[in-house]
Every structure is written in C-alpha cells, then in structure tokens.
Coordinates of C-alpha atoms in Angstrom, one line a residue:
M1 CA 101.6 181.4 122.1
K2 CA 103.6 179.0 119.8
K3 CA 101.3 176.2 121.0
H4 CA 98.2 178.0 119.9
I5 CA 99.7 178.7 116.4
S6 CA 100.5 175.1 115.8
I7 CA 97.0 173.9 116.7
L8 CA 95.5 176.6 114.3
M9 CA 97.8 175.4 111.5
V10 CA 96.8 171.8 111.9
M11 CA 93.0 172.7 111.9
A12 CA 93.6 174.8 108.9
V13 CA 95.3 171.8 106.9
L14 CA 92.5 169.5 107.9
A15 CA 89.9 172.0 106.9
G16 CA 91.6 172.5 103.5
S17 CA 91.9 168.8 102.8
C18 CA 88.4 167.6 103.5
T19 CA 85.1 169.0 102.3
S20 CA 83.0 166.8 104.4
D21 CA 83.0 164.0 106.9
S22 CA 81.5 161.5 104.4
E23 CA 84.4 162.3 101.9
F24 CA 86.9 161.7 104.6
L25 CA 85.5 158.3 105.5
D26 CA 84.5 157.1 101.9
R27 CA 88.0 155.9 100.7
E28 CA 89.0 152.9 98.8
P29 CA 91.0 150.6 101.1
T30 CA 94.7 150.2 99.9
N31 CA 95.1 146.7 101.2
I32 CA 92.1 144.9 99.7
L33 CA 91.8 144.3 95.9
T34 CA 88.2 144.8 94.5
Q35 CA 86.7 142.2 92.4
D36 CA 87.1 144.4 89.2
Q37 CA 90.8 144.8 90.0
I38 CA 91.3 141.1 90.3
F39 CA 89.6 140.2 87.1
S40 CA 91.4 142.7 85.0
D41 CA 94.9 141.5 85.4
S42 CA 95.9 137.9 84.3
E43 CA 98.3 137.7 87.3
L44 CA 95.6 138.1 90.0
P45 CA 93.4 135.2 88.9
L46 CA 96.4 133.0 88.7
S47 CA 97.2 133.9 92.3
I48 CA 93.6 132.7 93.2
L49 CA 94.1 129.5 91.3
A50 CA 97.4 128.9 93.1
D51 CA 95.5 129.1 96.4
F52 CA 93.1 126.4 95.1
Y53 CA 96.0 124.3 94.0
N54 CA 97.6 124.8 97.3
R55 CA 94.4 123.4 99.0
Y56 CA 94.1 120.4 96.6
Y57 CA 92.9 117.4 98.7
D58 CA 95.2 114.4 98.7
F59 CA 94.5 111.3 100.8
G60 CA 98.3 110.6 101.3
R61 CA 100.6 113.6 101.6
I62 CA 104.3 113.8 102.3
E63 CA 103.4 116.7 104.6
D64 CA 101.5 114.3 106.7
W65 CA 103.9 111.3 106.7
P66 CA 101.5 108.7 108.5
S67 CA 99.0 109.3 105.7
V68 CA 101.3 107.6 103.2
A69 CA 102.3 104.7 105.5
D70 CA 99.0 103.4 107.0
F71 CA 97.4 100.0 106.6
N72 CA 100.3 98.0 107.9
V73 CA 102.7 98.7 105.0
A74 CA 104.8 100.2 107.8
F75 CA 105.1 100.4 111.5
W76 CA 105.4 104.1 113.0
S77 CA 108.4 104.4 115.2
E78 CA 107.2 107.3 117.4
A79 CA 106.0 106.5 120.9
G80 CA 103.0 109.0 120.6
R81 CA 101.6 106.9 117.6
Y82 CA 102.0 103.4 119.1
G83 CA 98.3 103.4 120.0
H84 CA 97.6 103.2 116.2
F85 CA 98.8 99.6 116.4
Q86 CA 97.0 98.7 119.5
N87 CA 93.4 99.3 118.5
S88 CA 91.6 97.2 115.9
D89 CA 88.6 99.2 114.6
R90 CA 88.7 102.3 112.6
G91 CA 86.2 105.1 113.2
Y92 CA 83.3 105.3 110.8
G93 CA 84.2 109.1 110.2
D94 CA 87.8 108.3 109.4
W95 CA 89.0 109.6 106.1
G96 CA 85.7 111.7 105.7
N97 CA 85.6 115.1 103.9
W98 CA 83.0 117.7 103.3
D99 CA 84.4 121.0 102.2
Y100 CA 81.7 122.8 100.4
G101 CA 83.5 126.1 101.2
Y102 CA 86.2 125.1 98.7
I103 CA 83.5 124.2 96.1
R104 CA 81.7 127.5 96.6
E105 CA 85.0 129.5 96.2
I106 CA 85.8 127.7 92.9
N107 CA 82.3 128.4 91.7
L108 CA 82.4 132.1 92.7
F109 CA 85.8 132.3 90.8
M110 CA 84.4 130.7 87.7
E111 CA 81.4 133.0 87.7
R112 CA 83.4 136.2 88.2
L113 CA 86.0 135.0 85.6
Q114 CA 83.3 134.5 82.9
A115 CA 81.7 137.9 83.7
S116 CA 85.0 139.7 83.3
E117 CA 85.4 141.9 80.2
E118 CA 89.0 142.9 80.9
L119 CA 90.9 139.7 80.7
A120 CA 92.1 138.2 77.5
E121 CA 89.9 135.4 76.2
S122 CA 92.9 133.0 76.1
D123 CA 93.5 133.7 79.7
K124 CA 89.9 133.3 80.7
T125 CA 89.6 130.0 78.8
R126 CA 92.6 128.5 80.5
F127 CA 91.9 129.6 83.9
L128 CA 88.2 128.4 83.5
A129 CA 89.5 125.0 82.5
E130 CA 91.9 124.7 85.4
A131 CA 89.1 125.7 87.8
R132 CA 86.9 123.0 86.3
F133 CA 89.7 120.5 86.6
L134 CA 90.2 121.4 90.3
R135 CA 86.5 121.4 91.0
A136 CA 86.2 117.9 89.4
S137 CA 89.3 116.7 91.3
Y138 CA 87.6 117.6 94.6
Y139 CA 84.4 115.9 93.6
F140 CA 86.6 112.9 92.8
T141 CA 88.0 113.1 96.5
L142 CA 84.5 113.3 97.8
V143 CA 83.0 110.3 96.0
K144 CA 86.0 108.1 96.9
R145 CA 85.5 108.9 100.6
M146 CA 81.7 109.6 101.0
G147 CA 80.0 108.1 97.9
G148 CA 77.5 110.3 96.1
V149 CA 77.3 113.8 97.3
P150 CA 75.2 116.9 96.5
L151 CA 76.6 118.3 93.1
I152 CA 76.7 122.1 93.5
L153 CA 78.0 123.8 90.4
E154 CA 77.1 127.5 91.0
S155 CA 77.3 129.6 94.1
E156 CA 74.3 130.0 96.2
E157 CA 73.2 132.8 98.6
Y158 CA 71.0 132.7 101.7
D159 CA 68.1 135.3 101.2
F160 CA 67.5 135.7 105.0
S161 CA 63.9 134.7 104.6
G162 CA 64.0 132.4 107.5
D163 CA 63.6 129.4 105.1
P164 CA 66.8 127.8 103.9
S165 CA 65.3 124.7 102.4
Y166 CA 66.1 125.9 98.9
L167 CA 69.8 125.5 99.8
Q168 CA 69.3 121.9 100.8
H169 CA 70.2 119.4 98.0
P170 CA 70.1 115.6 98.2
R171 CA 72.9 113.5 97.5
E172 CA 73.4 112.4 93.8
T173 CA 74.2 108.7 93.0
E174 CA 77.7 107.6 93.3
A175 CA 77.7 106.9 89.5
A176 CA 76.5 110.5 88.8
I177 CA 79.5 112.0 90.6
Y178 CA 82.0 109.8 88.8
D179 CA 80.3 110.6 85.5
F180 CA 80.6 114.2 86.5
V181 CA 84.4 113.9 87.0
I182 CA 84.8 111.9 83.9
N183 CA 82.8 114.3 81.7
E184 CA 84.6 117.4 83.1
A185 CA 87.9 115.7 82.4
E186 CA 86.8 115.1 78.8
A187 CA 85.5 118.7 78.5
V188 CA 88.7 120.4 79.6
K189 CA 91.4 118.2 78.3
D190 CA 91.8 119.7 74.8
I191 CA 91.8 123.3 76.4
L192 CA 94.6 122.6 78.6
P193 CA 98.2 122.4 77.4
A194 CA 99.3 119.1 76.0
S195 CA 102.8 119.4 77.4
A196 CA 104.8 117.1 79.6
D197 CA 106.7 120.2 80.9
V198 CA 103.5 121.4 82.7
K199 CA 103.7 119.6 86.1
S200 CA 102.1 121.7 88.9
R201 CA 99.1 123.1 86.9
A202 CA 96.4 121.2 85.2
S203 CA 97.4 119.9 81.7
K204 CA 95.8 117.6 79.2
G205 CA 97.8 114.7 80.7
A206 CA 96.6 115.5 84.2
A207 CA 93.0 115.7 83.0
L208 CA 93.3 112.3 81.1
A209 CA 95.2 110.7 84.1
M210 CA 92.3 111.7 86.4
E211 CA 89.7 110.4 83.9
A212 CA 91.4 107.1 83.6
R213 CA 91.7 106.7 87.4
A214 CA 88.1 107.8 88.0
A215 CA 86.7 105.6 85.4
L216 CA 88.7 102.6 86.7
Y217 CA 87.5 103.2 90.2
A218 CA 83.9 103.4 89.1
G219 CA 84.2 100.3 86.9
S220 CA 85.8 98.4 90.0
I221 CA 82.8 99.4 92.3
A222 CA 80.4 98.4 89.6
R223 CA 82.0 95.0 89.2
Y224 CA 83.3 94.1 92.6
G225 CA 80.6 95.9 94.6
Q226 CA 78.3 92.8 94.0
N227 CA 80.5 90.9 96.5
T228 CA 79.4 93.3 99.3
P229 CA 75.7 93.9 98.6
S230 CA 75.1 95.5 102.0
V231 CA 77.5 98.2 101.1
S232 CA 74.9 100.0 99.0
L233 CA 71.9 102.4 99.4
P234 CA 68.5 102.0 97.5
G235 CA 68.9 105.4 96.0
G236 CA 72.3 104.7 94.6
E237 CA 74.1 107.2 96.7
V238 CA 76.4 104.3 97.4
G239 CA 77.0 101.5 94.9
I240 CA 77.1 101.4 91.1
P241 CA 75.1 99.0 88.9
A242 CA 77.0 96.1 87.6
S243 CA 75.8 96.7 84.1
R244 CA 77.9 99.8 83.9
A245 CA 81.3 98.2 84.6
E246 CA 82.3 97.5 81.0
A247 CA 81.7 101.1 79.8
Y248 CA 83.7 102.5 82.7
Y249 CA 86.6 100.2 82.1
Q250 CA 86.5 101.2 78.4
T251 CA 86.6 104.8 79.3
A252 CA 89.6 104.1 81.5
L253 CA 91.5 102.3 78.9
D254 CA 90.8 104.9 76.3
A255 CA 91.9 107.7 78.5
A256 CA 95.1 105.9 79.5
Q257 CA 95.8 105.0 76.0
A258 CA 95.6 108.7 74.9
I259 CA 98.5 109.4 77.2
I260 CA 100.4 106.3 76.2
D261 CA 100.0 107.2 72.5
G262 CA 101.4 110.6 73.1
Q263 CA 98.3 112.7 72.6
A264 CA 99.0 114.6 75.9
G265 CA 102.8 115.2 75.5
N266 CA 106.0 113.2 75.7
Y267 CA 105.5 111.2 78.9
S268 CA 107.4 108.0 79.5
L269 CA 108.9 105.8 82.3
Y270 CA 111.7 107.6 84.2
M271 CA 115.0 105.8 83.0
K272 CA 117.9 108.0 83.7
K273 CA 120.2 105.9 85.9
P274 CA 121.8 102.5 85.2
D275 CA 121.4 101.4 88.7
L276 CA 117.6 100.5 88.6
S277 CA 117.1 100.9 92.3
E278 CA 118.6 104.3 92.3
N279 CA 116.7 105.0 89.1
F280 CA 113.4 104.2 90.9
A281 CA 114.2 106.2 94.0
S282 CA 115.2 109.2 91.8
L283 CA 112.1 109.5 89.9
F284 CA 110.4 110.8 93.0
Y285 CA 112.8 113.6 93.7
D286 CA 114.4 114.4 90.2
K287 CA 112.5 117.6 89.0
S288 CA 114.7 118.1 85.9
N289 CA 113.0 117.0 82.7
N290 CA 111.2 114.2 84.6
P291 CA 109.1 112.5 81.9
E292 CA 107.2 110.3 84.3
A293 CA 105.6 112.9 86.5
I294 CA 102.3 114.1 85.1
F295 CA 100.7 116.3 87.9
V296 CA 102.6 117.2 91.1
E297 CA 102.4 119.4 94.2
D298 CA 105.6 121.2 93.9
Y299 CA 107.8 122.8 96.6
M300 CA 110.7 125.4 96.6
L301 CA 113.5 126.0 99.0
Q302 CA 113.5 129.4 100.7
S303 CA 109.9 130.1 99.3
G304 CA 108.0 129.2 102.5
K305 CA 106.6 126.1 100.7
V306 CA 108.8 123.3 101.9
H307 CA 108.1 120.1 103.8
G308 CA 109.8 117.9 106.6
F309 CA 109.3 114.5 105.2
T310 CA 113.0 113.8 105.2
I311 CA 113.4 115.3 108.6
S312 CA 110.8 112.9 109.9
N313 CA 111.9 109.8 108.2
Q314 CA 115.6 109.8 107.2
P315 CA 117.9 107.3 109.1
R316 CA 118.4 109.1 112.3
Y317 CA 122.1 108.3 113.2
G318 CA 124.4 110.9 111.7
A319 CA 121.5 112.8 110.2
E320 CA 121.3 116.6 110.5
E321 CA 120.0 117.5 113.9
E322 CA 119.6 113.7 114.8
E323 CA 116.1 113.7 113.6
G324 CA 114.2 111.1 111.6
G325 CA 113.4 107.3 111.8
R326 CA 109.6 107.3 111.9
I327 CA 108.3 105.3 109.0
N328 CA 109.5 101.6 109.3
P329 CA 108.4 99.7 106.3
S330 CA 106.9 96.3 107.3
L331 CA 108.3 92.8 106.3
N332 CA 105.0 92.2 104.7
L333 CA 105.6 94.8 102.1
V334 CA 109.4 94.0 101.6
E335 CA 108.7 90.4 101.0
A336 CA 106.1 91.2 98.3
F337 CA 109.0 92.4 96.0
E338 CA 109.6 89.5 93.7
T339 CA 112.9 88.0 92.6
L340 CA 114.4 89.4 89.3
E341 CA 113.3 86.2 87.6
G342 CA 109.7 87.1 88.6
E343 CA 109.2 84.5 91.3
C344 CA 107.3 85.2 94.4
E345 CA 109.6 83.9 97.2
P346 CA 109.9 84.8 100.9
L347 CA 113.3 86.3 101.8
P348 CA 115.7 83.4 102.4
V349 CA 115.8 83.4 106.2
K350 CA 116.1 79.5 106.7
D351 CA 117.2 76.7 104.4
N352 CA 114.8 73.9 103.5
S353 CA 115.8 72.1 106.7
G354 CA 114.8 74.9 108.9
N355 CA 118.3 76.0 109.7
Y356 CA 119.0 79.8 109.8
L357 CA 121.1 81.0 106.8
K358 CA 124.2 83.1 107.3
Y359 CA 125.4 86.0 105.1
E360 CA 128.6 87.7 104.6
N361 CA 127.1 91.2 104.5
P362 CA 123.8 92.4 105.9
E363 CA 122.5 93.5 102.5
D364 CA 123.1 90.1 100.9
I365 CA 119.7 88.6 101.7
F366 CA 118.1 91.2 99.6
E367 CA 120.2 90.6 96.5
G368 CA 118.3 89.5 93.4
R369 CA 115.1 91.1 94.2
D370 CA 112.9 93.4 92.2
A371 CA 114.9 96.8 92.0
R372 CA 111.9 98.6 93.4
L373 CA 112.6 97.2 96.8
K374 CA 115.8 99.3 97.4
G375 CA 114.3 102.2 95.7
T376 CA 111.3 102.1 98.1
V377 CA 112.9 100.8 101.3
I378 CA 116.3 101.4 103.0
V379 CA 117.5 97.9 104.0
P380 CA 120.2 97.0 106.5
G381 CA 123.6 97.6 104.9
S382 CA 122.5 100.0 102.2
N383 CA 123.4 103.7 102.0
F384 CA 121.5 107.0 102.2
K385 CA 123.2 110.4 101.8
G386 CA 126.5 108.7 101.4
R387 CA 126.3 106.9 104.7
Q388 CA 125.7 103.2 105.3
V389 CA 122.9 102.7 107.7
D390 CA 123.7 100.9 111.0
I391 CA 120.7 98.5 111.4
W392 CA 121.4 95.3 113.4
A393 CA 119.7 94.0 116.5
G394 CA 122.5 92.3 118.5
V395 CA 125.2 89.8 118.7
L396 CA 124.4 86.1 118.4
L397 CA 126.6 83.8 120.4
P398 CA 127.2 80.1 119.4
D399 CA 124.8 78.8 122.1
G400 CA 122.0 81.0 120.7
T401 CA 122.4 83.7 123.3
I402 CA 121.6 87.2 122.0
I403 CA 123.5 90.1 123.4
S404 CA 121.9 93.5 122.6
G405 CA 121.3 96.9 124.2
D406 CA 118.5 99.4 124.9
S407 CA 120.3 102.4 123.5
R408 CA 121.6 103.1 120.0
G409 CA 125.1 101.8 119.4
Q410 CA 125.5 100.5 122.9
Q411 CA 128.6 98.6 123.8
K412 CA 129.0 95.6 126.1
E413 CA 131.5 93.0 127.1
F414 CA 130.4 89.4 126.2
P415 CA 132.0 86.0 125.9
G416 CA 134.5 86.2 123.1
S417 CA 134.5 89.9 122.8
N418 CA 137.7 92.1 122.9
G419 CA 136.5 94.2 125.8
Q420 CA 133.7 96.5 125.2
E421 CA 132.1 96.1 121.7
Q422 CA 129.2 97.5 120.0
V423 CA 126.2 95.1 120.4
V424 CA 123.4 97.0 118.5
G425 CA 123.2 99.4 115.5
F426 CA 123.1 103.1 115.9
D427 CA 120.0 102.9 113.9
G428 CA 118.6 100.2 116.1
P429 CA 116.5 98.2 115.8
I430 CA 115.6 98.4 119.5
D431 CA 112.2 97.2 120.4
G432 CA 110.0 100.0 121.7
L433 CA 112.8 102.7 121.2
E434 CA 111.1 105.3 119.0
F435 CA 112.9 106.7 115.9
T436 CA 115.0 103.5 115.4
A437 CA 114.2 101.0 112.6
Q438 CA 111.9 98.7 114.7
T439 CA 111.0 96.6 111.7
G440 CA 114.6 96.6 110.6
F441 CA 113.8 99.0 107.7
Y442 CA 113.5 102.7 106.9
I443 CA 111.7 104.2 104.0
R444 CA 113.5 105.3 100.9
K445 CA 110.7 106.7 98.6
Y446 CA 110.3 110.4 98.7
Q447 CA 113.5 110.9 100.9
D448 CA 115.5 113.9 99.8
P449 CA 119.2 113.1 99.3
K450 CA 120.2 116.7 99.3
A451 CA 122.4 118.0 102.1
G452 CA 120.3 120.1 104.5
S453 CA 117.1 118.4 103.6
G454 CA 117.1 117.1 107.2
Q455 CA 117.5 120.4 108.8
R456 CA 114.5 122.2 110.2
G457 CA 115.7 125.6 109.0
V458 CA 116.1 124.2 105.4
Q459 CA 113.7 121.2 104.9
S460 CA 113.0 119.7 101.5
D461 CA 111.5 120.7 98.2
V462 CA 110.9 117.3 96.8
W463 CA 107.6 117.2 95.1
F464 CA 104.7 114.9 95.7
I465 CA 103.5 113.1 92.5
R466 CA 99.8 112.8 92.1
Y467 CA 99.7 111.2 88.7
R468 CA 102.5 109.5 87.0
Y469 CA 103.0 107.4 83.8
A470 CA 103.5 104.1 85.5
E471 CA 100.1 104.5 87.0
V472 CA 98.6 105.2 83.6
L473 CA 100.3 102.0 82.3
M474 CA 99.0 100.0 85.2
N475 CA 95.5 101.5 84.9
A476 CA 95.4 100.6 81.3
A477 CA 96.6 97.1 82.2
E478 CA 93.8 96.6 84.7
A479 CA 91.1 97.9 82.4
A480 CA 92.3 95.8 79.6
F481 CA 92.3 92.7 81.9
E482 CA 88.7 93.5 83.0
L483 CA 87.7 93.9 79.3
G484 CA 89.0 90.4 78.4
Q485 CA 92.2 91.7 76.8
P486 CA 95.0 89.9 78.8
E487 CA 97.6 90.3 76.0
L488 CA 97.3 93.9 76.1
S489 CA 97.3 94.0 79.9
A490 CA 100.5 91.8 79.9
K491 CA 102.2 94.3 77.4
Y492 CA 101.6 97.3 79.7
M493 CA 102.6 95.4 82.9
N494 CA 105.8 94.2 81.3
E495 CA 106.8 97.8 80.7
V496 CA 106.6 98.6 84.3
R497 CA 108.3 95.3 85.5
S498 CA 111.1 95.7 83.0
R499 CA 111.9 99.1 84.5
A500 CA 112.3 97.2 87.9
G501 CA 114.7 94.8 86.3
I502 CA 112.4 91.8 86.3
T503 CA 113.7 89.6 83.4
T504 CA 110.8 87.2 82.9
E505 CA 108.0 88.7 80.8
L506 CA 104.3 88.1 81.7
T507 CA 102.2 86.3 79.2
A508 CA 98.4 86.6 78.8
D509 CA 98.0 83.3 80.7
D510 CA 99.8 85.0 83.7
I511 CA 97.4 87.9 84.0
S512 CA 94.9 87.7 86.9
F513 CA 93.3 90.0 89.4
E514 CA 95.8 88.9 92.0
R515 CA 98.7 89.5 89.7
I516 CA 97.5 93.1 89.0
A517 CA 96.7 93.8 92.7
H518 CA 100.2 92.7 93.6
E519 CA 102.0 94.9 90.9
R520 CA 100.1 97.9 92.2
F521 CA 101.0 97.1 95.7
V522 CA 104.7 97.1 95.2
E523 CA 104.8 99.8 92.5
F524 CA 102.7 102.5 94.4
A525 CA 103.7 101.7 98.0
F526 CA 103.6 104.9 100.1
E527 CA 101.8 106.9 97.4
G528 CA 98.3 107.2 98.8
L529 CA 96.7 104.7 96.3
Y530 CA 96.6 101.3 98.3
F531 CA 93.7 102.3 100.5
F532 CA 91.5 103.1 97.6
D533 CA 92.5 100.0 95.7
L534 CA 91.3 98.0 98.7
K535 CA 88.1 99.8 98.9
R536 CA 87.1 99.7 95.2
W537 CA 87.9 96.0 94.8
R538 CA 85.8 95.4 98.1
I539 CA 88.6 93.5 99.7
A540 CA 89.4 95.8 102.6
H541 CA 87.3 93.9 105.1
I542 CA 89.0 90.7 104.0
V543 CA 92.6 91.9 104.1
M544 CA 92.1 93.7 107.4
D545 CA 89.7 91.3 109.2
G546 CA 90.9 92.0 112.7
V547 CA 92.7 88.6 113.2
P548 CA 96.3 88.8 114.3
M549 CA 98.9 87.4 111.9
T550 CA 101.2 84.5 112.4
E551 CA 104.8 84.2 111.4
E552 CA 103.7 81.5 108.9
E553 CA 101.2 83.9 107.3
V554 CA 103.8 86.6 107.0
T555 CA 106.3 84.4 105.2
S556 CA 104.0 82.4 102.9
D557 CA 102.1 83.5 99.8
V558 CA 104.1 86.7 99.9
C559 CA 102.7 88.0 96.5
D560 CA 99.1 87.5 97.4
V561 CA 98.1 90.9 98.6
T562 CA 94.5 90.0 98.8
D563 CA 95.4 87.8 101.8
R564 CA 95.3 89.1 105.5
L565 CA 97.3 92.2 106.3
T566 CA 96.4 93.3 109.8
Q567 CA 99.8 93.9 111.5
P568 CA 103.3 95.1 110.4
W569 CA 106.0 92.6 111.1
G570 CA 109.7 93.0 110.9
L571 CA 113.0 91.3 110.1
W572 CA 116.1 91.8 112.4
P573 CA 119.7 91.2 111.5
Y574 CA 122.1 89.7 114.0
K575 CA 126.0 89.6 113.9
I576 CA 127.5 86.3 114.7
S577 CA 130.2 86.2 117.3
D578 CA 132.1 82.9 117.2
P579 CA 135.9 83.7 117.2
G580 CA 137.9 81.0 115.3
S581 CA 134.8 79.9 113.3
S582 CA 134.1 80.7 109.7
D583 CA 130.7 82.0 110.9
D584 CA 132.4 84.9 113.0
G585 CA 131.3 88.2 111.7
Q586 CA 128.6 86.8 109.4
W587 CA 125.0 87.9 109.6
T588 CA 121.8 86.0 110.2
Y589 CA 118.1 87.1 110.3
R590 CA 115.0 86.6 112.4
V591 CA 111.4 87.4 111.7
M592 CA 109.8 89.3 114.5
K593 CA 106.8 91.5 115.3
P594 CA 107.4 94.8 117.2
S595 CA 106.0 94.4 120.7
R596 CA 104.1 97.7 120.4
V597 CA 101.8 95.9 117.8
T598 CA 99.2 94.4 120.0
G599 CA 96.0 95.1 117.9
A600 CA 95.1 93.9 114.6
D601 CA 93.4 96.0 112.0
R602 CA 89.6 95.5 111.5
F603 CA 88.0 97.3 108.6
R604 CA 84.2 97.1 109.0
L605 CA 81.7 97.2 106.2
G606 CA 80.7 100.7 107.6
N607 CA 84.2 101.9 106.8
Y608 CA 83.8 101.7 103.0
Y609 CA 82.3 105.0 102.9
S610 CA 82.9 107.6 105.7
E611 CA 80.3 108.8 108.0
I612 CA 78.6 111.9 107.1
G613 CA 78.5 114.2 110.3
Q614 CA 75.4 114.7 112.3
D615 CA 75.8 118.5 112.0
I616 CA 75.5 118.1 108.2
I617 CA 72.5 116.0 108.4
N618 CA 71.0 118.4 110.9
N619 CA 71.4 121.2 108.5
N620 CA 70.1 119.3 105.5
P621 CA 67.6 116.5 106.2
L622 CA 67.7 115.5 102.6
I623 CA 71.0 113.8 103.2
V624 CA 70.8 110.1 103.8
R625 CA 73.3 108.2 105.9
N626 CA 75.9 105.9 104.6
P627 CA 75.2 102.2 105.2
N628 CA 76.3 99.9 108.0
Q629 CA 77.0 102.8 110.4

C-alpha cells in the first residue's frame, strides 16, 4: 500500500510541474553560453581572445624544444631523434601550415563583436583591434611558410546547394599578403595600448614590431629573391618584384624607429645585472619590469599553463629527477661569438705551430668572448642552478692515449692514477649516450634557474618572447643598411653589441650583409628566427647544400654564417694526467663530430615554400602548387 502511495505522489509532482512535453524538453542548457550571453559581458569575449592567443602559431616554441634548435645550431642528444642527423633532405611539406579554421573562428568573433549592442564601445574597440592583430599574425605565419594564400576576411557558410565553388578562392600574391599584414598593423597600432607593461596581449609595440619584421622580410624577398629566379610563380603567389624592395625597407625602418623613439612605450635593452652573460641569460626569464620583452607567450605555475623546456634541457647530472641534456649547441654556433675586441677568431685549441694548448681550468678557453656566449650556452666549467657542470670527455696520458668510459662519471684505474679515478664527466660527453653533452655543450637560453623547474610536477613558467627590443634594433639596422644608410645601421648594431660587452664599435665602413647576418645569428640563436633569415635572404640552399663539413671548415671563417652549415660539430675537453709534470691536471680540447651525425643537411629549392597538401588542392582547384616540388 505504501508503495502505491509513493508512486502516486511522484506522478502528482510531475503532473504539477510540467504543463506539456514540449515545455519539459524546451529548456536552456546550463553548461553552454549563448552568443548573446557571451557578447554582453566583457569578461567572456576576453576569454575567447585568450583562446586565440593560446593558439598563436610560432615556428620555434619552447614547448617543442627541437623547433628552436634545428638547422645544425645544435645536436639533439636523444636516441629517438638521431635520425634527424642521418638524413639529408627535408620534406617539401615540412613547416607547412593551413589552418583556416583558426581564421574562420577569428572572423566569426569579429562579426559577432561588431554586432553586439551590450558591450561598452571601449571594450569592443580594443577586442576588435586585438582580433585583427591575431589574424594578421597568422597570415604572417602563412605567408612565411606557404607564400601567397587565399585572403579570407569574413566567415563563409556552405548553402548545401551541391555547388561549393563560391567558397573556392585563389591564392593572393605573396606581396598582397605581406601588404595585408603591414596595413593591419598600421590600422590597429594606435588603438592598442602604448605601454611596455602589456606583454602577453597585443600592444602598440607588438603591432609595430610585427610590421617592422613583416616589411623587412618582404623587402628581403624582393631584393634577394632575384638570386633564385626559379623560386617564383608567374602569378606572383611566390616571389615579390624587386622594384618594391626599397619601399618595404623604408616601412620596416619607420616602424622600428617608432618603437626606438618611444612612441609605443618605454622599451629598451635589458640591463639589470653587471655580469653581462648573466644579464643576457636573465632577459629571457626575468618577468619583472623587463623593458626588452615586447610581446610574449606567458606561463604561470600551478595554473595548468607551464612547460618542460628546463626538464628537457638542463644539465642532467644532479638535476631534479635526473632529467635533461637534450639540446647540445654546436661548435659551429659557439665559435661564431666574437672576442670582446670584436675579432672573429676560432677558439684557441692549437697554437700557431699546431700544438694543442693547455688550460688551467676547463672554462678558460672561452674567456674574452662575447658575453652572449655564456648567456646562450652552458660551456664546460660554468654553472647552472648553483652547480658546476661536469663536462669532460676523458683522461689524456702523456703518450696521447685517452682513457674514457661509457657511463657518466665512470671510474677506472690507469697508468699514473691513484687507484680508481673518474675518467669522464657526469654530464659526459659520451659519444652516442643520450642526454649527455655530446657536443661538449648544453643550452643556457630559456633555461629556468628556479628550484623545481626541472620537476615534472612543477615545470617552468618562463615565458617565450616573440618580439623583443634587440630585434627591433637589428631590424632597423638591416633596413638602414639596405637603404644605403650604413652610419645609422652601425649605430643600432653598436647598441646591441655594447650590451654584449664588445668594446670595439663598428663604423659605417664595417657594415655589410655578412656582418648583419652574423649579428643576427648569435643574438637570436634558439629563438626561431634563423630559419626565416636563411629563407628570405635566399641562402638556405647555399648554407645547407648537402655536403659534409670538414674540421677546417668548422674552424675557419667562423663569423661567416653565409658559409656551409650542414652538420653540428663539437668540442671536447680532456684532463691531462702526467704526475710530476706542470701539465698534470690541466685541460686541453679536441674538435670532434658526434658519430651519430652521418647525414648532411640539404635544403632544396622546393623547400623555400612548403608544399600545399593534395587534399587542399582537391577541394579547391584554384590553388596553384608551389614551385620546384
């Protein structure tokens, strides 16, 4: 009887709460925001923008460590990646990108934002400017990789008519896409905040920095593209007329100078620490009132947005969880750092008679070099997280015999030893042993010195800098040089070089294309810019010509970065054991090539622009293929 009463009560409640089935089913979901709700509250469009920022396309990213250490500026000390150094050719589709879903989402956001009647005009104006900046940034990414692409500036819908041809758009010219990026930056720069305190959102500084970089790239393609006439298409989808070079360089110089003159906020070179190497390293992780960072991808501990760059690349010995050691900078890069007097000299491994030099400390061979070297690279004998790295390859006996080991910190007994003694560093190098410093070096740039940054459960919140003031100076210097103003170029380059401790100033007579290319190579190592420099100057196929390198090539013309760079080489320190001799306990170095490096990079003419996928061409027959593929 009780059961029957309960059932009747439930039925009565249901009958009383719903007047019909349609009313019961027709309810607003509680876990989905409607379009009206989103565009009536300033916080919600901002969250959508945050998603767009989070999906910003970078070429090199610290979340993907190989991407900042490619093209033989480093060896990758991870067994699963050795194959990268054993092949020569790159795929035509490498580095390609074609995310029109991202563009469509931004277009929809902009249209709905403009239609909103609830948001304050000030919010709408800034959000719209940020969306335009992000869309232009992505078209910049596309044109750098693919050349001219369809320029879609409004959302499109399929009408299910069976004829999708109205959705098929041809590629614009390469120049048209660069013009779009430049014009958008010009259009939004004065809407965005002119404040150096705004780092992770679009600012006037970010817009101008993008404009300067885009115009410089376009000018370079117009000028140097003439050296590779086959890297072009008759419709202009690839290639820019030489006649446009001057105007692009002037645009680049004007945009850069607007930042330099303070029109976008108080940006300057980072100069907080008296030790210039520490200072250079710090500019990449110091997030407190950093005047050099213009636009960054930021991270925050315990927020879910962190990265493991330090876990992957810190010196492994003594590190949290014994993890790290992957990026091993190459000797080719290390030797490109000049002396403090501004001289290009190989590291002094031998004297003029060909005899190997000896040093009291393993770090001594690197003394007197450009301060950026130790701010970029962890060299033998230097410190990280308060511990001296233990990088040395073996014991050198008086008869030239080398005693080493195949495990980190291994001990052996050898002639002259006092029983078992260590014969190789705990950080290596050991040829073929992953995670040791197989070139003799670890990376310093973007490493997080905080305790815990090497733990998987903590990770790092060091930001990734997309645009910084030193690049603005170097972009201005290059544009000025190309416009026939070498005095101005020298002025801007000297600011960058002075921060590195180089005491000899450049004059107008010193400025050349090679000098600018070299300065960018050392200043921006591991920042994702080198690849696009090689492409826009049309020297990638010369630098990476598929020919293996010799030791003589590696150790001569060390500042000429337009020369061959097809393989990463290394430099190994050895401890001399010669009891009773003044040489005992001293250090000497040997140039070497990691044995896992068996290929030699070859950049083909068809690599200058990435292959457009066959699926894209099948869906849109108006798309023409890139050349030489």
